[in-house]
Amino acid sequence: MGKKYVYLFSEGDASMRELLGGKGANLAEMTALGMPVPQGFTITTEACTQYYEDGERISEEVREQVLAFVTKLEEITGKKFGDPKNPLLVSVRSGARASMPGMMDTILNLGLNETVVESFAEKTGNPRFAYDSYRRFIQMYSDVVMEVGKSYFEKLIDEMKAARGVSLDTELTADDLKELAAQFKEEYRQKTKKDFPTDPVEQLFGAIEAVFRSWNNERAIYYRLMNDIPSSWGTAVNVQSMVFGNMGDTSGTGVAFSRNPSTGEKGLFGEYLMNAQGEDVVAGVRTPQPIADLREQNPAVYEEFAGIVDVLEKHYRDMQDMEFTIEDGKLYMLQTRNGKRTAAAAVKIACDLVDEGMIDKKAAVSMIDPKSLDALLHPQFDPAALAGATPIGRGLPASPGAATGQVVFSAEEATNQTKKLGRHVILVRLETSPEDIEGMHYAQGILTARGGMTSHAAVVARGMGTCCVSGLGDISFSEDETSFTLGGKVYKEGDFISLDGSTGNVYGEEIRTVPASIGGDFERLMAWADEFRVLRVRANADTPTDARQARKFGAEGIGLCRTEHMFFEPDRISAIREMIVSDTPGQRWEALSKILPMQRGDFENLFEAMEGRPVTIRLLDPPLHEFLPSTKEEIEALAESMGIPAEQLRAKIDSLHEFNPMMGHRGARLDVTYPEIGEMQTRAIIEAAIAVQKAHPEWQVVPEIMVPLIGSYHELVFVKDIIDRTAGALIKDSGVALDYKVGTMIEIPRAALRADMIAEDADFFSFGTNDLTQMVFGFSRDDAGSFLPAYYKNSIYENDPFQKLDRRGVGKLIKQAIESARETKPDIKLGVCGEHGGDPVSIQFFYEIGIEYVSCSPYRVPIARLAAAQASLA
Amino acid sequence: MGKKYVYLFSEGDASMRELLGGKGANLAEMTALGMPVPQGFTITTEACTQYYEDGERISEEVREQVLAFVTKLEEITGKKFGDPKNPLLVSVRSGARASMPGMMDTILNLGLNETVVESFAEKTGNPRFAYDSYRRFIQMYSDVVMEVGKSYFEKLIDEMKAARGVSLDTELTADDLKELAAQFKEEYRQKTKKDFPTDPVEQLFGAIEAVFRSWNNERAIYYRLMNDIPSSWGTAVNVQSMVFGNMGDTSGTGVAFSRNPSTGEKGLFGEYLMNAQGEDVVAGVRTPQPIADLREQNPAVYEEFAGIVDVLEKHYRDMQDMEFTIEDGKLYMLQTRNGKRTAAAAVKIACDLVDEGMIDKKAAVSMIDPKSLDALLHPQFDPAALAGATPIGRGLPASPGAATGQVVFSAEEATNQTKKLGRHVILVRLETSPEDIEGMHYAQGILTARGGMTSHAAVVARGMGTCCVSGLGDISFSEDETSFTLGGKVYKEGDFISLDGSTGNVYGEEIRTVPASIGGDFERLMAWADEFRVLRVRANADTPTDARQARKFGAEGIGLCRTEHMFFEPDRISAIREMIVSDTPGQRWEALSKILPMQRGDFENLFEAMEGRPVTIRLLDPPLHEFLPSTKEEIEALAESMGIPAEQLRAKIDSLHEFNPMMGHRGARLDVTYPEIGEMQTRAIIEAAIAVQKAHPEWQVVPEIMVPLIGSYHELVFVKDIIDRTAGALIKDSGVALDYKVGTMIEIPRAALRADMIAEDADFFSFGTNDLTQMVFGFSRDDAGSFLPAYYKNSIYENDPFQKLDRRGVGKLIKQAIESARETKPDIKLGVCGEHGGDPVSIQFFYEIGIEYVSCSPYRVPIARLAAAQASLA
C-alpha cells in the first residue's frame, strides 16, 4: 500500500500538525475530546507537496483515497453526495501547519446543485435557507476556484435588493435568492466560458485543487518569506460536513477568543450573528452582537460554549481563537487554535497563565514570538486614528515603530525645526549618508527613496530605534528637492506624513501615535528569559547614548562599536579629510593627532556607560572615499576650507575611486597601508581605558580591540603587532595593570577558511555575518534588490539571507571556522556582530553551533534575549 | 648540542641545496669531485632565518660556530686571519637556494688591513697586486656593507689616473694604489663617521650580516614575488679562501658556459681577463677575451678547464655556468651552476641532451621552465637593437612579447591606419573597453594608463597573443587626447614607441623585433610533454580565430567561450541595447530574435573550428550596463539611433547603476530575471550544434553549456530547466541524436560550499578561479592595486593571488568542493577556466587535487601542456 493521504477527523490528533495542518489537527483533537464537531476528513500536506511534484495535478492515487473517504463520510453522516433526498454538503478549507493569510479560505455548502437544492428546500422546509446556501456556494466557488471576483456577485445582489426595494440580504425572499442563484450561474458561464459544475465530486476536486494552488499565490509566498515558512511544507485540505447557521433565527455563527487578544484581559471575547453563515460575522453587512449577549439569548448554548472554551484553554494551555455554529439551537465547534494577539497581550497572557498555574516560566518564555516584542519597544499608531487612513505608498519596513510629523528634506532642517520650532519632523531623503546622523537623531521618522533593509538609513535608524521606511521607489522628488510626489499628490516641507516602519506603509496625513510601553509583565518575562539563556547578548553601539539605551534593554556589553561613526561630526570630519589628503606619514600623523583626543573622549564615555562590561571596538572600517564629498560644489568648498587647490583635491578623490568599494581598500587594509591609523586608534582606546580604570578601580575595564576585514594570518599578525606595541608602551607608562584583548572579525570567506591559523593570534572572533553573507553569496546587499525578487518568485531563495542567516552556505562556513579555530585555541571567544545577531531564527542556529554571544542594535537586545532563551529551551 | 649552522665545503654535497644554497652546495659537490676548489665554509640558510627571528641580529650561537670554522679554515689553509706573515684572506658571497639577482654579490680579499697588506706585499713580492687587492676590498666592503656607493671610489680612481696621466687601472703603480687605498679609507670615514674596520673578524661579521640583510632588500623582495620564492627560505653565506687572478700576467679570471646560453649551440662559450679579479670581466673597463683564446694563451689550463666542464655537464646533466680563476698559472673553480638560458636555447639544449643520451625525455620535459615558453610564442626585441634603448616608463607586463609601431589613440584609427596606410600601430588608451576589440586586433601592441594584469586590455590582449603593457600611471594625456606625455617628452599620433609586454618597459623609439619562432625542437618537446601529461588542456576562446590559434597550440577543446564578447560587434551591440531597454518580455524577445541568428552563426564556426572536440559555452555573464554608454554625448547619440528620448535611456542606464558591479546583477542572475536570454542562447548553441553535426556526421559535436555565477542548487535547477526545455524541443524536432551537457562555473564561495547539492544537477563544474579568488579574499582585482603593494612589502602576501592560486584559502575551498561533489556524483567532470589555468604552479596544484582539465588563453596552452606534464612527472 502507498502513502496515506487522507485522515478522518477521528483518526488524528493535535500532534499531527505537520501532516494535517493546524486546522485539521485541532479538529481531530476536539473530536477526540468529545466535543461537538461536524465530522469530516483532512487531505494531508503531503498530498499538496505531491501535487506540485506531479506538475500541479492531483494524482490518481490521491484522487482514489479522497473518493474512498467521501464514501466513509457518507457512511458516518448517513448522507450522500448529490443525493437529492439526503444530500451530503461539505465545507472545504485550507489548513497549513502555520496559519497563513493569503491562503484560500473557505467554500461552504459544496455539494449543492439545481436538483439537490430543490429537494433540500423541500426537506428542510426552508427554501429561503436552501437557496441562500446555494447562491453563497456559487459565489464562493466562483471566486475561489475560478477567480471570478466577489464583486460581480455583490453587484447582482445589490441590483436585486434595489429591484425589490429592500436594504438587507435577509429581506430577500426564497424566490429572490433562487433567481439570484440562476443569475450567479449565468455570470459564472460568461466569465469562465464554462457551465457551473453540477457534479459534487467535480466540485470537490475543483475546490481541493484551488486550495493547493493557493499555497503558491503571491500573497502566500510573500507571507512565507516574511515569516520564515518553507514552501515545502504545503497545506492540508479539510473537508467537513456542513452545519448551518443560516437555518433561521435559532441558528447562528460566531467567533470568540478565550481572552482579549488586544489587551490579554481574561474572559470570553468575541461576537456572533444569528441566521448567518461563514463570513457574515466579519463581512460587516450586518453588525454582529458581542458574545456576552448570547448568555441572554440562549443561556444553554452559552454555558455549553463557555464550558468548551474553558476545557480548550486548559487543554492547549494557551489562549484559544474559536469558530462555532449554532444549527437550530445546537452548538457545533468548527475550529480552535491558539489565538493571535498583540505583543502586549502576549506578554500579559504569558504572565497570567504562569500566575494561574497553567504553564511554567519556561512555557511562558517559549510562547512569545521574539520578533513581536519590537512593537512594545517603539511607538505605534493609535488603532483608532489609523482606522480611517489609507497608505499613499509602501516601502521597505526598515526600522520598526510608527512616526508622524512634518516633512523636512535635509538633516540640517530636521535639527533646526526640531530645536527651534519644536516640531516633530519626518526626514525625507533620496538616501542618507553618515553626515546626516545628527538630523536623523532629531527626526521622528526617516523615509528614503533608495536603499534596502541594510542601507545606511535602515541600519542607523534601527540602531537609534527611530522608525524608518526605506527604498520607496515610487517617490519622485522635484528638481530642487523642495517637494516630492507620491500617490499623485505633492508634499512640501511642513506637510504632515506618517510612517509605519513595521509594515513600510506611508500615509499622507497626521496619525496619532501611542508611545512605547514596556511594563512590569515585560520585565518579568525578560527576567525569566535571562534565567534560561546561555547565549550572551551584547549591543552594537557607537555612542554613549546608544550604549545607555542598550544597557536599559539588558545588553551585557558592547559587541561592536563602529569607530567611524564618531568621525562624521563636523569638527572631526575635517581632521579626517586632512588625514586622507596627506601625502606623507608625517602629515597623516599631524591630522590624526587632532582626532586622537576626541576619540579618546568618546571611548572614555563608552567605558563609563558600560561600567566595566566588555566593550569591543572595531578599528576604522569604511573606504576613505566615504569621508570625502562627491559633487563639484562640495569639492570646491572643501578645497577652499582646506587651503588646497580644488584640482588637487579632485585628483585625490579620483585616485580613491573604486569599482567595487565593498571589495576595496578598507578595514584592516587601511592599517596595513597606513599603520598610523591603527596606532592612533589603539592609543585612543588604551588611554581611555586607563583613565576610566584609574577613576573606577571597582570596575575591570577590558577593552577588546577588533580588527575588521582580516583575510590572512600574517595580516592579523601585522596589525596586532601595531596594537600590541602601542598598547604595551602606554600600559607600561601608566602603571595600571590593564588587560586588553585583540580579536578579529571573520567576515571574509578566506578568514573563515584559515580560522585555524588566524585563531593563533586572536583572543576572539566576531563573525561579521553581513559581509560574510555578501561575499559567500557573491552579491552586494545594495545591488541585490534588482534580482532577488525574481529569486523569491521562483522559490530559488525562500528568505532574504541578510535577514535570516543562510545555514547551508554561510552557516556551514561559520561552523567549519568555529571547529577549526577551537582546535587551535579551545577557549577562543566567539561572537556574532552582523545583523543576524538580532534575528531569532539565526540566534537559534548560533546557539546550536557554539557561538557564545551575539551583538545586535540596542532595540533588538530584548528580542535577542528572548530568542536566546528559547534557543536554550528548544 | 644545538643546530649546526656552518659546514665546510668538504662536509656538504649538491643535495644539500636547501641548507647550503645553490652556490654552497655546488662548491661542496665540486670539492667532492676532486676539482680544484679553494676551500671554505658555508653558513646555512637557517642561520639567515634565525637572524630575522632574532630581530636582525646574529646570535651568539651562530657567531661561535662561525668562529670555530674560521679556525678550521685556518688549519686547512695553514694561514691565519690577520697574521701579517701568512694572512688568511677570504671572499664572502651570498647563495640562496635559487639564484636571485638583487642579493649581495661578493666581497673579495676580506682579511686585509694596513699591517697585513704591507707584509702581503712583501711576501708576494708584488706590492702592486697587494695594494690593488686592498683598495678593491675597501671599495667592495664600503659599497656592500655600509652602502657607500662605488661611484665615490671610481671618482677617486679617475682623479688619480688624471693626475698620473694614464688611462687604464693597470697603469697605476703600487704607490698610486697605496695612496688610493688611503683615500678610500678616508672616504669611508667621512661617509660613515667611522674608521674602516681593521679586525678581520669584525670585517667578516659585517660582511655576513650584509648578506643576510640583502635577503630583504627591495629588489630581492620584488624578485621573489615575481618568481614564487618564499621569504622564509633565507640565503646562505659562503666564506672561501682567496685565490688571486690579479697576481700578474700568469693570473686571470673568467666565466664560461658549457653551451651557448642564447642559442643552445654545443661548445664552450665565455670570456676571461688576465691579471684581473672578480667583476672586472663583466665591468667593461677592459675588454675581455673570448674563452677560445685561452687555448693558445695557456693550453694546459684550457685543457684542464675543458675537461672539468665536460665532467660537470655530465655530472649535472645540464648546461653549466662556471666561474674560474687562474692564480699564477694554476686553475681554480669558484662556482658552477645550471646556466640561465633563453627559451630557445633551453628547448634546443633539452633536445640535444636527449639526443646525446645524457638525459631521457622525462628529464627534458622537466628541465624547461614552462613560463619561459612565452618568449617563443611572441615576437621579441632584436637584442642588438634593444641594447642602446632606455625605457621611458614601466607599466605592468600584461601580455608578453615585444611590439614596435606608431602611436594611435583610438581603436578606429588602429584599424584604419593598419588597413589603409599599412602602418604598424601601437594603440595607446586610458583603458580599453569591449568596443575596442577590432582595433586591438589590428594593433601590434596595446598600452593603457589604467587597469591591472586582469583589466580588459590585459585579458583580451593575452587572448589574442598581442603584446600589452597596462597600468602605466605615469602617462598623462592631453585634454583632447591627441598626445601624451611620458618621461618628460610629448608623443603624438604617428610617433614611434615600443613595448615589452614581458617586462612592462616602454621605449620612446622604434626598436626592431624578431618574430616568434617555434621550430622543430619545440614541437618535439611538446610531443614528449603530451606523452606524460594526464591533465587535459583546453583554451579560453571566444571566436573561431581564437579557436584556430588554440588548436595550433595543441588545445584539446574550448573550456570557456565568453559569449558576451560576440555581442560587441557594431551590428550586434544595437540589438543587445534594444533588449536591455525593453520593458516587456515580448520586446525583449523581439530584440533577442535579431541576435539569435548571429550567435548561431558564431557557434557554428566555433564547432567547425574545433572539429568535434568539446566546446564549453558560457551563458551571458557581465552586468547589462556594460553594454550601455556612460557619457552624455554617447547616450544622446544612442537614444537618437534607437528612436527613444535621451531622458528615457538615461533613466534606464541610471536604474542599472550598481554600487558593486562585481557583486551585482550578472551571470545566472540575468537568466533568472530574464529567462528569455538563456533560452535564446541555448537555442543558438543547440541549433548550431545540430547544423554542424548534420554537416559532419564523422564528428561528435557535444556542446557544453555552462551557467555562470551559480550560488545555489535551486538557481541551477531553474536555469537548467530553461536549457533542457529549449534544447529538448530543438533536438526532438531535428531528428539528430545530439548529446549536450549542462554544467556550472564554481566561482562563488557558496557554490563551492554547496557543491554536493549543485553536483546533483550539473554534468560538469568549471572552477572560475578569478572570481572565486576575488570573493574568497574579499577584494576586487580592479581595486586591490591600491593596497596590495603594502602587503607584499610587509610579507603579508608573497604572491599575487590572481596570478598564482592561493592554495591555503581558495585552494582549500576548491578541494573541499571537489570532494563533496564527487560524493554526490563520482564521475562529474571537473575543470578550471580562471587565469590560473595557465599558471604552472597552479596547474601543479590542480593536478594534485584531481582537476581533469584546465582552460587558458590560447597563447598559454603550450605552457599549460608543459606544466601539466611536469605535474605528472613531479
mmCIF file of C-alpha atoms in Angstrom, chain A residues 431 450 655 657-666 668-670 672-673 709 711-712 714-716 718 748-756 771 774-784 786-788 790-791 794-797 806 808-810 812-813 816 820, chain B residues 431 450 655 657-666 668-670 672-673 709 711-712 714-716 718 748-756 771 774-784 786-788 790-791 794-797 806 808-810 812-813 816 820:
data_model
loop_
_atom_site.group_PDB
_atom_site.id
_atom_site.type_symbol
_atom_site.label_atom_id
_atom_site.label_comp_id
_atom_site.label_asym_id
_atom_site.label_seq_id
_atom_site.Cartn_x
_atom_site.Cartn_y
_atom_site.Cartn_z
ATOM 1 C CA GLU A 431 19.169 58.248 0.611
ATOM 2 C CA ARG A 450 16.586 54.359 -2.274
ATOM 3 C CA SER A 655 42.526 58.353 -7.117
ATOM 4 C CA HIS A 657 37.606 55.894 -6.693
ATOM 5 C CA GLU A 658 36.858 52.198 -6.559
ATOM 6 C CA PHE A 659 34.961 49.946 -8.937
ATOM 7 C CA ASN A 660 33.739 47.752 -6.119
ATOM 8 C CA PRO A 661 34.107 49.648 -2.863
ATOM 9 C CA MET A 662 32.735 46.688 -0.913
ATOM 10 C CA MET A 663 35.812 44.761 -2.024
ATOM 11 C CA GLY A 664 38.235 47.626 -1.907
ATOM 12 C CA HIS A 665 40.686 49.462 0.279
ATOM 13 C CA ARG A 666 39.060 49.302 3.684
ATOM 14 C CA ALA A 668 42.489 46.100 8.092
ATOM 15 C CA ARG A 669 43.808 47.089 4.677
ATOM 16 C CA LEU A 670 43.826 50.692 5.903
ATOM 17 C CA VAL A 672 48.431 47.840 6.594
ATOM 18 C CA THR A 673 48.834 50.787 4.241
ATOM 19 C CA LEU A 709 38.201 42.508 7.265
ATOM 20 C CA GLY A 711 41.819 37.751 5.262
ATOM 21 C CA SER A 712 45.053 36.103 6.349
ATOM 22 C CA HIS A 714 50.005 37.394 8.513
ATOM 23 C CA GLU A 715 47.690 40.341 8.040
ATOM 24 C CA LEU A 716 46.374 39.960 11.574
ATOM 25 C CA PHE A 718 50.902 42.731 11.244
ATOM 26 C CA ILE A 748 35.840 37.388 4.575
ATOM 27 C CA PRO A 749 35.489 33.801 3.400
ATOM 28 C CA ARG A 750 39.221 33.323 3.447
ATOM 29 C CA ALA A 751 39.369 34.239 7.124
ATOM 30 C CA ALA A 752 36.817 31.520 7.831
ATOM 31 C CA LEU A 753 38.802 29.049 5.730
ATOM 32 C CA ARG A 754 42.007 29.952 7.562
ATOM 33 C CA ALA A 755 40.408 30.156 11.007
ATOM 34 C CA ASP A 756 42.811 27.577 12.438
ATOM 35 C CA ASP A 771 29.800 40.995 4.847
ATOM 36 C CA GLN A 774 27.678 39.164 0.772
ATOM 37 C CA MET A 775 30.953 37.506 -0.066
ATOM 38 C CA VAL A 776 29.680 33.947 0.241
ATOM 39 C CA PHE A 777 26.692 34.665 -1.998
ATOM 40 C CA GLY A 778 28.724 36.924 -4.224
ATOM 41 C CA PHE A 779 26.150 39.662 -4.216
ATOM 42 C CA SER A 780 26.127 43.036 -2.620
ATOM 43 C CA ARG A 781 23.110 43.891 -0.497
ATOM 44 C CA ASP A 782 22.995 47.289 -2.119
ATOM 45 C CA ASP A 783 22.627 45.787 -5.568
ATOM 46 C CA ALA A 784 20.710 42.582 -4.948
ATOM 47 C CA SER A 786 17.252 44.240 -8.723
ATOM 48 C CA PHE A 787 17.230 40.465 -8.944
ATOM 49 C CA LEU A 788 16.279 38.943 -5.589
ATOM 50 C CA ALA A 790 12.763 37.051 -9.134
ATOM 51 C CA TYR A 791 14.541 34.569 -6.846
ATOM 52 C CA ASN A 794 10.717 31.301 -8.408
ATOM 53 C CA SER A 795 11.328 29.835 -4.954
ATOM 54 C CA ILE A 796 15.080 29.795 -5.548
ATOM 55 C CA TYR A 797 15.604 31.536 -2.244
ATOM 56 C CA ASP A 806 21.816 31.061 5.388
ATOM 57 C CA ARG A 808 23.603 25.762 4.421
ATOM 58 C CA GLY A 809 26.154 28.112 2.891
ATOM 59 C CA VAL A 810 27.259 30.874 5.227
ATOM 60 C CA LYS A 812 28.341 25.852 7.091
ATOM 61 C CA LEU A 813 31.379 28.055 6.644
ATOM 62 C CA GLN A 816 33.683 24.925 9.945
ATOM 63 C CA SER A 820 38.994 24.645 13.239
ATOM 64 C CA GLU B 431 41.786 51.970 -20.699
ATOM 65 C CA ARG B 450 44.839 52.313 -16.141
ATOM 66 C CA SER B 655 18.426 52.262 -12.963
ATOM 67 C CA HIS B 657 23.796 51.561 -11.938
ATOM 68 C CA GLU B 658 25.384 49.314 -9.336
ATOM 69 C CA PHE B 659 27.495 50.092 -6.309
ATOM 70 C CA ASN B 660 29.489 46.896 -6.664
ATOM 71 C CA PRO B 661 29.034 45.592 -10.197
ATOM 72 C CA MET B 662 31.240 42.607 -9.428
ATOM 73 C CA MET B 663 28.601 41.504 -6.939
ATOM 74 C CA GLY B 664 25.598 42.653 -8.881
ATOM 75 C CA HIS B 665 23.050 41.637 -11.449
ATOM 76 C CA ARG B 666 25.015 39.362 -13.743
ATOM 77 C CA ALA B 668 22.901 33.294 -13.923
ATOM 78 C CA ARG B 669 21.033 36.144 -12.264
ATOM 79 C CA LEU B 670 20.307 37.504 -15.737
ATOM 80 C CA VAL B 672 16.595 34.138 -13.582
ATOM 81 C CA THR B 673 15.272 37.634 -14.165
ATOM 82 C CA LEU B 709 27.811 32.663 -11.173
ATOM 83 C CA GLY B 711 25.204 30.287 -5.916
ATOM 84 C CA SER B 712 22.565 27.709 -5.090
ATOM 85 C CA HIS B 714 17.719 25.760 -6.946
ATOM 86 C CA GLU B 715 19.221 28.504 -9.058
ATOM 87 C CA LEU B 716 20.951 25.957 -11.259
ATOM 88 C CA PHE B 718 15.888 26.896 -12.611
ATOM 89 C CA ILE B 748 31.003 31.955 -5.855
ATOM 90 C CA PRO B 749 32.055 30.667 -2.446
ATOM 91 C CA ARG B 750 28.545 29.460 -1.717
ATOM 92 C CA ALA B 751 28.582 27.275 -4.818
ATOM 93 C CA ALA B 752 31.749 25.637 -3.543
ATOM 94 C CA LEU B 753 30.199 25.171 -0.112
ATOM 95 C CA ARG B 754 27.082 23.631 -1.660
ATOM 96 C CA ALA B 755 28.945 21.591 -4.258
ATOM 97 C CA ASP B 756 27.373 18.345 -3.043
ATOM 98 C CA ASP B 771 36.025 35.429 -9.330
ATOM 99 C CA GLN B 774 38.070 37.789 -5.503
ATOM 100 C CA MET B 775 35.206 36.608 -3.353
ATOM 101 C CA VAL B 776 37.302 34.438 -1.070
ATOM 102 C CA PHE B 777 39.785 37.233 -0.429
ATOM 103 C CA GLY B 778 37.053 39.837 -0.409
ATOM 104 C CA PHE B 779 38.910 42.141 -2.705
ATOM 105 C CA SER B 780 38.325 43.117 -6.276
ATOM 106 C CA ARG B 781 41.255 42.769 -8.627
ATOM 107 C CA ASP B 782 40.415 46.147 -10.090
ATOM 108 C CA ASP B 783 40.740 47.828 -6.733
ATOM 109 C CA ALA B 784 43.401 45.808 -4.967
ATOM 110 C CA SER B 786 45.958 50.459 -4.055
ATOM 111 C CA PHE B 787 46.827 48.258 -1.100
ATOM 112 C CA LEU B 788 48.471 45.027 -2.309
ATOM 113 C CA ALA B 790 51.915 47.285 1.077
ATOM 114 C CA TYR B 791 51.028 43.619 1.595
ATOM 115 C CA ASN B 794 55.314 43.620 4.641
ATOM 116 C CA SER B 795 55.452 39.988 3.503
ATOM 117 C CA ILE B 796 51.757 39.515 4.329
ATOM 118 C CA TYR B 797 51.201 38.051 0.904
ATOM 119 C CA ASP B 806 46.116 30.635 -3.178
ATOM 120 C CA ARG B 808 45.520 27.589 1.598
ATOM 121 C CA GLY B 809 42.331 29.595 1.136
ATOM 122 C CA VAL B 810 40.880 29.365 -2.352
ATOM 123 C CA LYS B 812 41.202 24.586 0.253
ATOM 124 C CA LEU B 813 37.694 25.599 -0.758
ATOM 125 C CA GLN B 816 36.544 20.635 -0.386
ATOM 126 C CA SER B 820 31.824 16.782 -1.802
#
